[in-house]
Each structure stands twice: as C-alpha cells, then as structure tokens.
C-alpha positions as semicolon CSV with decimal commas, in nm:
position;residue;x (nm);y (nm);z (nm)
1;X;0,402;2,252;12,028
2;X;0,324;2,190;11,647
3;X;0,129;2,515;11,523
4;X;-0,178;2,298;11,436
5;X;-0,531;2,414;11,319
6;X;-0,893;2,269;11,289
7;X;-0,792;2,160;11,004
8;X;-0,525;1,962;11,059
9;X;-0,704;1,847;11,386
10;X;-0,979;1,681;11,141
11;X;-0,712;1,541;10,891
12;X;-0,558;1,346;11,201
13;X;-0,916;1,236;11,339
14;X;-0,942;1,106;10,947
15;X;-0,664;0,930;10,944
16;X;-0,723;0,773;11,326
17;X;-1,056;0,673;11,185
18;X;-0,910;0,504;10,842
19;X;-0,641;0,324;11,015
20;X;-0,867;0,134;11,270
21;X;-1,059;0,053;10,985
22;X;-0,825;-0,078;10,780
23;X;-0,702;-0,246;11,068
24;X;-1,067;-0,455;11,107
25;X;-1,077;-0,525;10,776
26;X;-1,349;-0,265;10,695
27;X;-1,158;-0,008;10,433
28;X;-0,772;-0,006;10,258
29;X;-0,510;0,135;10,498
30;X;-0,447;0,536;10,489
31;X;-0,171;0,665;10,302
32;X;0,163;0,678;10,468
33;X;0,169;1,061;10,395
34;X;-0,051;1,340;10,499
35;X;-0,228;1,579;10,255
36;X;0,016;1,820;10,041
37;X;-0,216;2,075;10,194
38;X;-0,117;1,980;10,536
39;X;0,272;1,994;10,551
40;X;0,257;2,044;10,960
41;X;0,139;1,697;11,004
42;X;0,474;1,554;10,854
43;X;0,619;1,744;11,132
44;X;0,748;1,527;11,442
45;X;0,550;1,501;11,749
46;X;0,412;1,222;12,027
47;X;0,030;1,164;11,996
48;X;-0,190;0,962;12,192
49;X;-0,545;0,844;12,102
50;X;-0,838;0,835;12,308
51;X;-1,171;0,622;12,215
52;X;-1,511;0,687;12,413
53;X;-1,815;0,475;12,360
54;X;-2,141;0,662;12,485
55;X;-1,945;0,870;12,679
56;X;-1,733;0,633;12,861
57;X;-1,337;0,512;12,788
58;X;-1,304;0,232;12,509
59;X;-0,937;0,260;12,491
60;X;-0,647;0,480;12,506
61;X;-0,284;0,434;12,430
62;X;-0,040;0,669;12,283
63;X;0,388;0,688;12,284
64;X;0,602;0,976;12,412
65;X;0,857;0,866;12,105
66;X;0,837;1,258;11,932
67;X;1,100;1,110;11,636
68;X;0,826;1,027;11,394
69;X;0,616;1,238;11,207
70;X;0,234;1,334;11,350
71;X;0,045;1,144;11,104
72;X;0,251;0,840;11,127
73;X;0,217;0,878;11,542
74;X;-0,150;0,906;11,555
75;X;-0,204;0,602;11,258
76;X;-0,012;0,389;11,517
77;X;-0,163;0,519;11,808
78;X;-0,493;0,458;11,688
79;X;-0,507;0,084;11,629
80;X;-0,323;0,031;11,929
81;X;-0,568;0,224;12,102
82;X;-0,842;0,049;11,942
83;X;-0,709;-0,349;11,943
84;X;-0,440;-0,340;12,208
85;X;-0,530;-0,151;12,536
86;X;-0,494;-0,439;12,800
87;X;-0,826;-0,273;12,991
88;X;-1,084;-0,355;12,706
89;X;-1,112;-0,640;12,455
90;X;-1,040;-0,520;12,113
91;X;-1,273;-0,326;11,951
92;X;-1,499;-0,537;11,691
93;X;-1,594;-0,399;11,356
94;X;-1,987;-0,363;11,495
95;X;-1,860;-0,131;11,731
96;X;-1,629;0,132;11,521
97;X;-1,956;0,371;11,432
98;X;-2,038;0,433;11,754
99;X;-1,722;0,458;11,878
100;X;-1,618;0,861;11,961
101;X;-1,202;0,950;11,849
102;X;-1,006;1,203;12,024
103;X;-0,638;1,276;11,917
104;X;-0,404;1,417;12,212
105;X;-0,057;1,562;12,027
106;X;0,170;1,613;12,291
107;X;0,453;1,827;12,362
108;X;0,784;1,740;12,446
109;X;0,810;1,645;12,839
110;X;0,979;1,929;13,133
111;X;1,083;1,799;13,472
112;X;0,847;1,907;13,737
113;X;1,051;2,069;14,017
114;X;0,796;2,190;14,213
115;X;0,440;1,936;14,247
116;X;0,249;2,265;14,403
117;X;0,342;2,417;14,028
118;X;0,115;2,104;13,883
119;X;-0,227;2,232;13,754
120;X;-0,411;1,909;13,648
121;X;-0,627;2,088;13,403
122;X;-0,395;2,194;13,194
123;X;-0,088;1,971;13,282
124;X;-0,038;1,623;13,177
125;X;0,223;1,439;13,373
126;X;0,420;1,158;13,403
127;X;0,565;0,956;13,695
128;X;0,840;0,710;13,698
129;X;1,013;0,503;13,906
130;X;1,276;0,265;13,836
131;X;1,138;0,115;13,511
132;X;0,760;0,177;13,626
133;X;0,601;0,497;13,463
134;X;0,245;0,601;13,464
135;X;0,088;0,903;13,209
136;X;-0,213;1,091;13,240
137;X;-0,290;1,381;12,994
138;X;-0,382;1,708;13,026
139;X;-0,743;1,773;13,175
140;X;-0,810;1,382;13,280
141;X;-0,792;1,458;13,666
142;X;-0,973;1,810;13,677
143;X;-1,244;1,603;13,458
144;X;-1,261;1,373;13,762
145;X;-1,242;1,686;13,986
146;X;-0,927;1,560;14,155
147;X;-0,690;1,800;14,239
148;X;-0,332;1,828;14,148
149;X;-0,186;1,564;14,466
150;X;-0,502;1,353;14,383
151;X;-0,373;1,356;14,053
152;X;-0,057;1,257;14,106
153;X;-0,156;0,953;14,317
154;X;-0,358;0,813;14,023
155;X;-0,047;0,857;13,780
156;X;0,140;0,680;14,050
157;X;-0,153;0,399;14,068
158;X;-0,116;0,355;13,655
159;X;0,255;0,300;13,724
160;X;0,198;0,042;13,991
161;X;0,302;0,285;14,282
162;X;0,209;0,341;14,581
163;X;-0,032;0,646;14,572
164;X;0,236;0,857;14,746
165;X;0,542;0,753;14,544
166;X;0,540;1,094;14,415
167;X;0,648;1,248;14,693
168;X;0,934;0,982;14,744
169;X;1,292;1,054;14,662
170;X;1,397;0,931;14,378
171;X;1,065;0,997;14,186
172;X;1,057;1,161;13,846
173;X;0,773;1,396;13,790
174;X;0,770;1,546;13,453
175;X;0,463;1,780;13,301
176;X;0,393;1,830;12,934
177;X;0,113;1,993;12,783
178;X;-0,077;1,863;12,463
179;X;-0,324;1,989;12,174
180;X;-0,612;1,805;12,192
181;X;-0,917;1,684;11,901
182;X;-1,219;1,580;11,945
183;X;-1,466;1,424;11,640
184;X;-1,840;1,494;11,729
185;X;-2,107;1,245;11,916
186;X;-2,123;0,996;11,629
187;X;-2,512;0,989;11,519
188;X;-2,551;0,625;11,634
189;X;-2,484;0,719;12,011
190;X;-2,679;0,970;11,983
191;X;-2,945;0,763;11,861
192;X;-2,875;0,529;12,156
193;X;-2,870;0,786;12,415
194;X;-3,232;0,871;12,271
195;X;-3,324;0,498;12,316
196;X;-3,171;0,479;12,586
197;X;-3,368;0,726;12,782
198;X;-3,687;0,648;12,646
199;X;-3,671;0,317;12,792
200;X;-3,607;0,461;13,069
201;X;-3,897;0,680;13,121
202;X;-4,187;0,402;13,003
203;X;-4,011;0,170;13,262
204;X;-4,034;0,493;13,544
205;X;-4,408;0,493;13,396
C-alpha cells in the first residue's frame, strides 16, 4: 500500500476534480505530473473513483492496472467514472458542483483461499470466471449490511454470475484492500438537502 497522507489524499481529489472538468469543457486539463511536494503520488498504484450525488452513486469505475503512476490512475479513473459508467448517463457540466468525489487507491490483489477469511468491511474482492469478473471495494457490502457470502453473491451478480458462482470450482476469489478519500458534502447538496426537507415539512403541514 502507497504510504499516503491527507495530503496527498486532497492532491488526488484535486486532480479527480480538474480532470472531469477539463473533460466538460469547464477548466484546462491538470498537469500530467503531481506536485514536487508530493513525490508518493508518482508512485504506481490502481485507483478507482467513486461519484455520489446527494448521497446516492453517480458513477464509479476504476482499473486494477497498478503499472502507472497514482496521479495518472485516478486522472483516468475520474472521467471515466464521470462520462463512461454504462449505469448513468454522463455527467453534464450543471451537475459537477454538486457532485461528491471519493478516490479508492488500491492495493495489489491476494488469492482468497479461504471465503470464511472474507471480512466485507475491510476487504474488497474480486470474482472471476472465465473472462467474466466482478469488483466491489472495501466497505461497499458492510455499508449495505450484507455479510461476507452476501457479498460475494453481489460481486458474482456484477460479473454476470450466478449468485453462488463463488462457491463453484473453478472460481477465482481474490481480496485486496484499498486507501480510501473522501472530499466533503459539496455546499450545493447541502443546500438541497435543506430545500429538500423544507418542502417536505410545509407539504406534511
């Protein structure tokens, strides 16, 4: 795991922020280097990139390819994240304030031998099959409150398996564990929430 610190956490929500940007048109694109200050983040590791709007999943798409450098991993993870998750339609520029970035850097990948050993709150893990393969990180089922098989089922479900194909012979289970960043509740949805439930409570009136 890359020895990273708030810090460098807030460079790489920065640069996540600047590159979907750039990519909507709304600012230049981020340099292809990090800070001097922050040598770690030339360092090479996998990243994924997680986008909530008021609370709930905008996006999310990351790679398990740990040959580039951080910054450059979380820059592409980002806009792909942001324009190219198949579950949502691309994010529009309106959208970008409101919009909440979390950057996931993962570390590298260990065969699960055991699935009683997986602990879905600290455990990401990823099933494949053949050429199917379905990832969930670290602390996305115990969020859910699913346990550890529960967990497993819904990795199998992202890779198109049958909910039990984890159990099946021939089925690769493999854990990692990641360091995760989070940016605060951007004003506007907080703003929102406030409108939100005010609505709510003249209409309950």
């Amino acid at each position: 795991m890359l020895p990273l610190d708030r810090d460098d956490g807030a460079a790489l929500l920065a640069l996540a922020r600047a590159a979907i940007a750039a990519a909507l048109g709304l600012g230049p694109s981020p340099p292809d280097e990090p800070p001097a200050a922050r040598p770690t983040l030339a360092q090479a590791a996998a990243a994924f990139v997680t986008l909530r709007e008021a609370g709930e999943l905008r996006g999310c798409i990351g790679t398990l390819d740990d040959s580039q450098p951080v910054w450059r991993s979380v820059a592409v993870a980002a806009v792909s994240a942001a324009l190219g998750d198949p579950r949502f339609p691309p994010l529009d520029a309106a959208e970008l304030a409101a919009v909440e970035l979390h950057v996931s850097i993962l570390d590298r990948p260990e065969p699960l031998p055991d699935a009683a050993a997986f602990d879905p709150a600290v455990d990401g893990v990823i099933v494949t099959r053949g050429p199917r393969r379905g990832l969930l990180l670290p602390g996305v089922g115990s969020e859910l409150g699913w346990d550890g098989p529960r967990t497993l089922a819904a990795a199998c479900a992202k890779a198109g398996l049958a909910g039990d194909a984890w159990r099946w012979p021939g089925t690769r289970l493999e854990v990692f564990r990641s360091i995760a960043f989070a940016e605060p509740v951007a004003a506007e949805q907080a703003a929102a929430g406030r409108a939100n439930a005010r609505r709510t409570a003249a209409s309950a009136s």
